[in-house]
mmCIF file of C-alpha atoms and ligand atoms in Angstrom:
data_model
loop_
_atom_site.group_PDB
_atom_site.id
_atom_site.type_symbol
_atom_site.label_atom_id
_atom_site.label_comp_id
_atom_site.label_asym_id
_atom_site.label_seq_id
_atom_site.Cartn_x
_atom_site.Cartn_y
_atom_site.Cartn_z
ATOM 1 C CA UNK A 1261 -0.512 -0.333 -0.088
ATOM 2 C CA UNK A 1262 2.845 2.609 -0.286
ATOM 3 C CA UNK A 1263 1.863 5.612 -1.520
ATOM 4 C CA UNK A 1264 -1.416 5.535 -1.145
ATOM 5 C CA UNK A 1265 -2.545 7.092 2.290
ATOM 6 C CA UNK A 1266 -6.472 7.206 3.403
ATOM 7 C CA UNK A 1267 -7.937 10.616 4.630
ATOM 8 C CA UNK A 1268 -6.856 11.923 8.649
ATOM 9 C CA UNK A 1269 -6.856 9.198 10.545
ATOM 10 C CA UNK A 1270 -9.907 6.616 8.922
ATOM 11 C CA UNK A 1271 -7.151 3.606 8.073
ATOM 12 C CA UNK A 1272 -9.970 1.847 5.646
ATOM 13 C CA UNK A 1273 -13.339 2.495 4.029
ATOM 14 C CA UNK A 1274 -16.375 0.926 4.069
ATOM 15 C CA UNK A 1275 -19.130 1.490 1.445
ATOM 16 C CA UNK A 1276 -23.084 0.137 2.632
ATOM 17 C CA UNK A 1277 -24.821 -0.083 -0.817
ATOM 18 C CA UNK A 1278 -28.662 -1.699 -1.724
ATOM 19 C CA UNK A 1279 -30.447 -2.622 -4.447
ATOM 20 C CA UNK A 1280 -33.305 -2.566 -6.496
ATOM 21 C CA UNK A 1281 -34.832 0.252 -4.667
ATOM 22 C CA UNK A 1282 -36.792 -2.553 -1.811
ATOM 23 C CA UNK A 1283 -39.723 -0.021 -0.334
ATOM 24 C CA UNK A 1284 -37.950 -1.654 3.172
ATOM 25 C CA UNK A 1285 -34.926 0.729 2.500
ATOM 26 C CA UNK A 1286 -37.239 3.657 2.412
ATOM 27 C CA UNK A 1287 -38.781 2.223 5.384
ATOM 28 C CA UNK A 1288 -36.410 1.379 7.562
ATOM 29 C CA UNK A 1289 -33.299 1.347 6.010
ATOM 30 C CA UNK A 1290 -33.028 5.166 5.537
ATOM 31 C CA UNK A 1291 -34.579 6.417 8.343
ATOM 32 C CA UNK A 1292 -31.480 4.137 10.723
ATOM 33 C CA UNK A 1293 -28.452 5.416 8.444
ATOM 34 C CA UNK A 1294 -29.642 8.802 9.411
ATOM 35 C CA UNK A 1295 -29.815 8.089 12.917
ATOM 36 C CA UNK A 1296 -26.018 7.277 12.556
ATOM 37 C CA UNK A 1297 -25.654 10.041 10.126
ATOM 38 C CA UNK A 1298 -24.192 7.631 8.011
ATOM 39 C CA UNK A 1299 -23.918 8.313 3.572
ATOM 40 C CA UNK A 1300 -25.357 5.242 1.951
ATOM 41 C CA UNK A 1301 -25.292 4.079 -1.508
ATOM 42 C CA UNK A 1302 -29.179 3.505 -3.555
ATOM 43 C CA UNK A 1303 -28.972 1.415 -7.065
ATOM 44 C CA UNK A 1304 -31.649 1.818 -8.381
ATOM 45 C CA UNK A 1305 -34.251 0.676 -11.905
ATOM 46 C CA UNK A 1306 -36.236 3.692 -12.879
ATOM 47 C CA UNK A 1307 -38.600 1.798 -14.907
ATOM 48 C CA UNK A 1308 -42.769 1.830 -15.078
ATOM 49 C CA UNK A 1309 -44.304 5.404 -13.967
ATOM 50 C CA UNK A 1310 -40.706 6.586 -12.682
ATOM 51 C CA UNK A 1311 -41.088 10.233 -12.081
ATOM 52 C CA UNK A 1312 -44.030 9.113 -9.677
ATOM 53 C CA UNK A 1313 -41.625 5.944 -8.122
ATOM 54 C CA UNK A 1314 -38.338 8.793 -7.462
ATOM 55 C CA UNK A 1315 -39.797 10.690 -5.505
ATOM 56 C CA UNK A 1316 -39.280 9.935 -2.048
ATOM 57 C CA UNK A 1317 -35.349 9.408 -3.409
ATOM 58 C CA UNK A 1318 -35.300 12.078 -4.737
ATOM 59 C CA UNK A 1319 -35.188 13.289 -1.436
ATOM 60 C CA UNK A 1320 -33.095 10.417 0.210
ATOM 61 C CA UNK A 1321 -30.481 12.367 -2.839
ATOM 62 C CA UNK A 1322 -31.259 15.641 -1.340
ATOM 63 C CA UNK A 1323 -30.164 14.620 2.142
ATOM 64 C CA UNK A 1324 -26.861 13.043 1.087
ATOM 65 C CA UNK A 1325 -27.159 9.397 0.360
ATOM 66 C CA UNK A 1326 -25.978 8.666 -3.408
ATOM 67 C CA UNK A 1327 -28.630 7.841 -5.696
ATOM 68 C CA UNK A 1328 -26.560 4.735 -8.675
ATOM 69 C CA UNK A 1329 -27.574 3.781 -12.084
ATOM 70 C CA UNK A 1330 -28.632 -0.220 -11.278
ATOM 71 C CA UNK A 1331 -29.629 -0.730 -15.486
ATOM 72 C CA UNK A 1332 -33.954 -0.228 -16.464
ATOM 73 C CA UNK A 1333 -34.378 -3.797 -16.668
ATOM 74 C CA UNK A 1334 -32.306 -5.038 -14.604
ATOM 75 C CA UNK A 1335 -31.366 -7.401 -16.535
ATOM 76 C CA UNK A 1336 -29.318 -10.859 -15.579
ATOM 77 C CA UNK A 1337 -28.678 -15.042 -16.922
ATOM 78 C CA UNK A 1338 -31.371 -16.664 -18.558
ATOM 79 C CA UNK A 1339 -30.267 -19.974 -16.122
ATOM 80 C CA UNK A 1340 -32.070 -17.915 -12.924
ATOM 81 C CA UNK A 1341 -35.199 -20.234 -12.259
ATOM 82 C CA UNK A 1342 -37.610 -16.298 -13.661
ATOM 83 C CA UNK A 1343 -34.922 -16.526 -16.719
ATOM 84 C CA UNK A 1344 -37.322 -17.872 -19.004
ATOM 85 C CA UNK A 1345 -40.052 -14.991 -18.857
ATOM 86 C CA UNK A 1346 -37.814 -11.782 -18.490
ATOM 87 C CA UNK A 1347 -35.095 -10.312 -21.003
ATOM 88 C CA UNK A 1348 -31.975 -12.172 -20.386
ATOM 89 C CA UNK A 1349 -27.987 -11.047 -20.547
ATOM 90 C CA UNK A 1350 -27.310 -13.716 -22.785
ATOM 91 C CA UNK A 1351 -29.764 -12.297 -25.810
ATOM 92 C CA UNK A 1352 -28.852 -8.910 -25.614
ATOM 93 C CA UNK A 1353 -25.258 -7.260 -27.709
ATOM 94 C CA UNK A 1354 -23.705 -4.582 -26.184
ATOM 95 C CA UNK A 1355 -25.562 -2.681 -28.004
ATOM 96 C CA UNK A 1356 -28.880 -3.229 -26.339
ATOM 97 C CA UNK A 1357 -27.107 -3.209 -22.896
ATOM 98 C CA UNK A 1358 -25.466 0.239 -23.904
ATOM 99 C CA UNK A 1359 -29.128 1.575 -24.103
ATOM 100 C CA UNK A 1360 -30.429 -0.274 -21.068
ATOM 101 C CA UNK A 1361 -28.102 2.052 -18.917
ATOM 102 C CA UNK A 1362 -28.365 4.715 -20.951
ATOM 103 C CA UNK A 1363 -31.981 4.814 -20.913
ATOM 104 C CA UNK A 1364 -31.627 4.656 -16.959
ATOM 105 C CA UNK A 1365 -29.046 7.162 -16.381
ATOM 106 C CA UNK A 1366 -31.761 9.667 -18.384
ATOM 107 C CA UNK A 1367 -34.515 9.037 -15.781
ATOM 108 C CA UNK A 1368 -32.641 9.349 -12.566
ATOM 109 C CA UNK A 1369 -30.660 11.771 -14.014
ATOM 110 C CA UNK A 1370 -34.552 14.037 -14.490
ATOM 111 C CA UNK A 1371 -35.109 13.643 -11.330
ATOM 112 C CA UNK A 1372 -31.869 14.172 -9.435
ATOM 113 C CA UNK A 1373 -29.763 15.655 -11.559
ATOM 114 C CA UNK A 1374 -26.861 14.961 -9.002
ATOM 115 C CA UNK A 1375 -27.220 11.015 -9.117
ATOM 116 C CA UNK A 1376 -26.544 7.723 -11.828
ATOM 117 C CA UNK A 1377 -22.703 8.778 -10.408
ATOM 118 C CA UNK A 1378 -22.171 5.258 -10.130
ATOM 119 C CA UNK A 1379 -23.481 1.581 -11.735
ATOM 120 C CA UNK A 1380 -24.024 -2.030 -10.028
ATOM 121 C CA UNK A 1381 -24.306 -4.601 -11.967
ATOM 122 C CA UNK A 1382 -27.148 -6.159 -12.026
ATOM 123 C CA UNK A 1383 -27.069 -9.514 -10.834
ATOM 124 C CA UNK A 1384 -23.256 -8.762 -10.097
ATOM 125 C CA UNK A 1385 -22.739 -10.193 -14.193
ATOM 126 C CA UNK A 1386 -20.936 -8.184 -16.331
ATOM 127 C CA UNK A 1387 -22.205 -9.649 -19.519
ATOM 128 C CA UNK A 1388 -23.932 -9.938 -22.817
ATOM 129 C CA UNK A 1389 -23.913 -13.200 -24.765
ATOM 130 C CA UNK A 1390 -23.314 -16.694 -24.784
ATOM 131 C CA UNK A 1391 -20.136 -18.684 -25.379
ATOM 132 C CA UNK A 1392 -17.630 -17.882 -28.206
ATOM 133 C CA UNK A 1393 -19.871 -14.421 -28.289
ATOM 134 C CA UNK A 1394 -20.064 -13.002 -25.087
ATOM 135 C CA UNK A 1395 -18.670 -10.659 -24.717
ATOM 136 C CA UNK A 1396 -17.792 -8.332 -21.087
ATOM 137 C CA UNK A 1397 -19.991 -4.852 -20.867
ATOM 138 C CA UNK A 1398 -17.415 -3.327 -18.305
ATOM 139 C CA UNK A 1399 -16.217 -0.944 -19.993
ATOM 140 C CA UNK A 1400 -18.822 0.615 -21.837
ATOM 141 C CA UNK A 1401 -20.049 1.022 -18.379
ATOM 142 C CA UNK A 1402 -16.848 2.094 -17.579
ATOM 143 C CA UNK A 1403 -17.284 4.817 -21.214
ATOM 144 C CA UNK A 1404 -19.979 6.226 -19.211
ATOM 145 C CA UNK A 1405 -19.856 6.329 -14.900
ATOM 146 C CA UNK A 1406 -16.385 7.097 -12.372
ATOM 147 C CA UNK A 1407 -17.108 3.684 -10.572
ATOM 148 C CA UNK A 1408 -19.317 0.310 -10.500
ATOM 149 C CA UNK A 1409 -19.925 -2.173 -8.025
ATOM 150 C CA UNK A 1410 -19.481 -5.935 -8.331
ATOM 151 C CA UNK A 1411 -18.788 -9.009 -6.399
ATOM 152 C CA UNK A 1412 -16.419 -10.972 -4.894
ATOM 153 C CA UNK A 1413 -15.419 -13.779 -3.414
ATOM 154 C CA UNK A 1414 -16.052 -12.827 1.200
ATOM 155 C CA UNK A 1415 -12.966 -12.321 2.739
ATOM 156 C CA UNK A 1416 -11.247 -10.051 -0.037
ATOM 157 C CA UNK A 1417 -12.320 -6.637 0.522
ATOM 158 C CA UNK A 1418 -10.900 -3.473 -2.196
ATOM 159 C CA UNK A 1419 -7.029 -2.077 -2.149
ATOM 160 C CA UNK A 1420 -7.221 0.853 -3.299
ATOM 161 C CA UNK A 1421 -4.874 1.403 -6.136
ATOM 162 C CA UNK A 1422 -5.120 -2.119 -6.619
ATOM 163 C CA UNK A 1423 -8.899 -2.652 -8.246
ATOM 164 C CA UNK A 1424 -10.723 -2.256 -10.779
ATOM 165 C CA UNK A 1425 -13.071 0.426 -10.656
ATOM 166 C CA UNK A 1426 -15.761 -0.224 -13.159
ATOM 167 C CA UNK A 1427 -15.416 -3.763 -10.689
ATOM 168 C CA UNK A 1428 -15.689 -3.141 -7.439
ATOM 169 C CA UNK A 1429 -15.646 -6.595 -5.038
ATOM 170 C CA UNK A 1430 -18.350 -6.675 -3.022
ATOM 171 C CA UNK A 1431 -19.962 -8.923 -0.228
ATOM 172 C CA UNK A 1432 -23.114 -9.613 -0.531
ATOM 173 C CA UNK A 1433 -24.725 -9.368 2.874
ATOM 174 C CA UNK A 1434 -28.404 -11.205 2.098
ATOM 175 C CA UNK A 1435 -28.837 -13.307 5.305
ATOM 176 C CA UNK A 1436 -25.909 -12.399 6.909
ATOM 177 C CA UNK A 1437 -25.372 -11.648 10.470
ATOM 178 C CA UNK A 1438 -23.978 -8.518 12.106
ATOM 179 C CA UNK A 1439 -21.631 -10.669 13.805
ATOM 180 C CA UNK A 1440 -20.181 -11.421 10.224
ATOM 181 C CA UNK A 1441 -20.341 -8.384 7.887
ATOM 182 C CA UNK A 1442 -18.603 -7.003 11.456
ATOM 183 C CA UNK A 1443 -15.769 -9.878 10.816
ATOM 184 C CA UNK A 1444 -14.864 -8.847 7.689
ATOM 185 C CA UNK A 1445 -15.067 -4.166 8.465
ATOM 186 C CA UNK A 1446 -11.798 -5.625 10.658
ATOM 187 C CA UNK A 1447 -9.663 -8.086 8.258
ATOM 188 C CA UNK A 1448 -10.494 -5.000 5.363
ATOM 189 C CA UNK A 1449 -9.690 -1.843 7.574
ATOM 190 C CA UNK A 1450 -6.105 -3.337 8.940
ATOM 191 C CA UNK A 1451 -5.753 -4.089 5.750
ATOM 192 C CA UNK A 1452 -5.996 -0.780 4.852
ATOM 193 C CA UNK A 1453 -8.799 -1.691 2.210
ATOM 194 C CA UNK A 1454 -12.043 -0.774 0.803
ATOM 195 C CA UNK A 1455 -15.513 -2.990 2.444
ATOM 196 C CA UNK A 1456 -18.257 -2.510 -0.524
ATOM 197 C CA UNK A 1457 -21.879 -4.274 1.056
ATOM 198 C CA UNK A 1458 -24.462 -4.568 -0.543
ATOM 199 C CA UNK A 1459 -27.637 -5.671 0.795
ATOM 200 C CA UNK A 1460 -31.174 -5.522 -1.089
ATOM 201 C CA UNK A 1461 -33.962 -5.693 1.483
ATOM 202 C CA UNK A 1462 -34.541 -5.346 5.075
ATOM 203 C CA UNK A 1463 -37.135 -7.791 6.384
ATOM 204 C CA UNK A 1464 -38.530 -8.643 3.309
ATOM 205 C CA UNK A 1465 -38.348 -10.478 -0.399
ATOM 206 C CA UNK A 1466 -35.650 -13.318 -0.635
ATOM 207 C CA UNK A 1467 -32.722 -11.530 0.189
ATOM 208 C CA UNK A 1468 -32.622 -9.599 3.683
ATOM 209 C CA UNK A 1469 -30.964 -8.925 6.565
ATOM 210 C CA UNK A 1470 -32.812 -8.836 9.616
ATOM 211 C CA UNK A 1471 -33.278 -4.912 11.254
ATOM 212 C CA UNK A 1472 -31.854 -6.107 14.298
ATOM 213 C CA UNK A 1473 -28.297 -6.880 12.296
ATOM 214 C CA UNK A 1474 -28.126 -3.883 10.030
ATOM 215 C CA UNK A 1475 -28.273 -2.051 13.206
ATOM 216 C CA UNK A 1476 -25.697 -3.835 14.800
ATOM 217 C CA UNK A 1477 -23.690 -3.571 12.558
ATOM 218 C CA UNK A 1478 -24.201 0.958 12.222
ATOM 219 C CA UNK A 1479 -23.245 0.906 16.347
ATOM 220 C CA UNK A 1480 -20.539 -1.270 15.094
ATOM 221 C CA UNK A 1481 -19.248 0.921 12.228
ATOM 222 C CA UNK A 1482 -20.762 3.790 14.634
ATOM 223 C CA UNK A 1483 -18.059 2.967 17.182
ATOM 224 C CA UNK A 1484 -15.651 2.505 15.599
ATOM 225 C CA UNK A 1485 -16.359 6.036 13.287
ATOM 226 C CA UNK A 1486 -12.594 7.575 13.909
ATOM 227 C CA UNK A 1487 -11.115 5.015 12.301
ATOM 228 C CA UNK A 1488 -13.302 3.259 9.827
ATOM 229 C CA UNK A 1489 -13.935 5.909 6.861
ATOM 230 C CA UNK A 1490 -17.976 5.063 6.211
ATOM 231 C CA UNK A 1491 -19.224 6.529 3.278
ATOM 232 C CA UNK A 1492 -20.373 6.369 -0.569
ATOM 233 C CA UNK A 1493 -19.591 4.458 -3.392
ATOM 234 C CA UNK A 1494 -19.612 7.734 -5.403
ATOM 235 C CA UNK A 1495 -17.702 9.858 -2.673
ATOM 236 C CA UNK A 1496 -14.049 6.962 -1.588
ATOM 237 C CA UNK A 1497 -14.334 6.470 -5.673
ATOM 238 C CA UNK A 1498 -13.252 9.739 -5.979
ATOM 239 C CA UNK A 1499 -10.571 10.189 -3.488
ATOM 240 C CA UNK A 1500 -9.230 7.390 -4.940
ATOM 241 C CA UNK A 1501 -9.038 8.885 -8.632
ATOM 242 C CA UNK A 1502 -7.738 11.956 -7.172
ATOM 243 C CA UNK A 1503 -4.441 10.024 -4.846
ATOM 244 C CA UNK A 1504 -4.579 7.917 -8.258
ATOM 245 C CA UNK A 1505 -3.946 11.130 -9.749
ATOM 246 C CA UNK A 1506 -1.259 12.132 -7.199
ATOM 247 C CA UNK A 1507 0.825 9.486 -7.758
ATOM 248 C CA UNK A 1508 1.171 9.434 -11.274
ATOM 249 C CA UNK A 1509 -0.868 6.304 -12.414
ATOM 250 C CA UNK A 1510 -3.505 5.726 -15.288
ATOM 251 C CA UNK A 1511 -5.796 3.807 -13.906
HETATM 252 ZN ZN1 ZN B 2624 -30.621 -5.562 -8.519
#
C-alpha cells in the first residue's frame, strides 16, 4: 500500500450499498442510516412510472445519500428460475445493454440531477451473449460511470490502488448476521482496504438482512468512526481517483 493514505485518521473504508429500490429501504434503512449519520448508495431501476417512484428517492439524495444506476430492466442470466420469462443477458448485445443503461441514466438524471454517477451490475453479471459470442460490458460501464460495483469473494476487499474501479468487489449481505459483517470489516480495515456490502430488503424479500443485524452493524461502525471511513461509492471513488492522479498512476 506504499504511497496510499486514507484521509485523516481513517485506516480503511466501508460503503453500504442497497439494490433494487425496495420499500423497506425507504422505510427502515434510510431512517437507520440517518440516525447514525451515515450516507449510503442506493442502486435503482427507474422503470414504470419513474417520475412518481423516484420522488421519495429525490429527498433521500438531497439529504446526502447517493442514487446510482442499476439498469432500467435489471437483465440477468437466463439460467435463473425466472429467466425464461424475462429479457436476459444471453440474448442481449452490447448495444442493447448500453441503451438499457442510458435510458435509466436519463430517467434518474431528469429527477435527481446528481444521481447515476456510479453503477451496480444486476445479479453481479458483467457480460452479454453466451459462449463464443459472449462480451464483457464493463468497458461500456467504464465510459459512462465514475465507478461500478460487482461481486467479490468473501474475505477479499478492494485495494485502493489495485482494484478495478469499474468492477469493484462487494460482499452480498443477504441473510448475513452482524457478527460476520463486523469480522469482514475488521479484516478489511486491518489491511487498509475498502469493504463494500450489498444489501437488498430489510426484513423483506428473498435476500433479506434483518433490521436487528443492520442496526447492530451500524452501531459497530459508529463506535469505530474515528478509524473507519463510511461513505458512498462515489465519494470514496473520487478520493481514490485523486490519490491515483497524485501518484501518477494512469488508472
Ligand atoms: Zn438488483
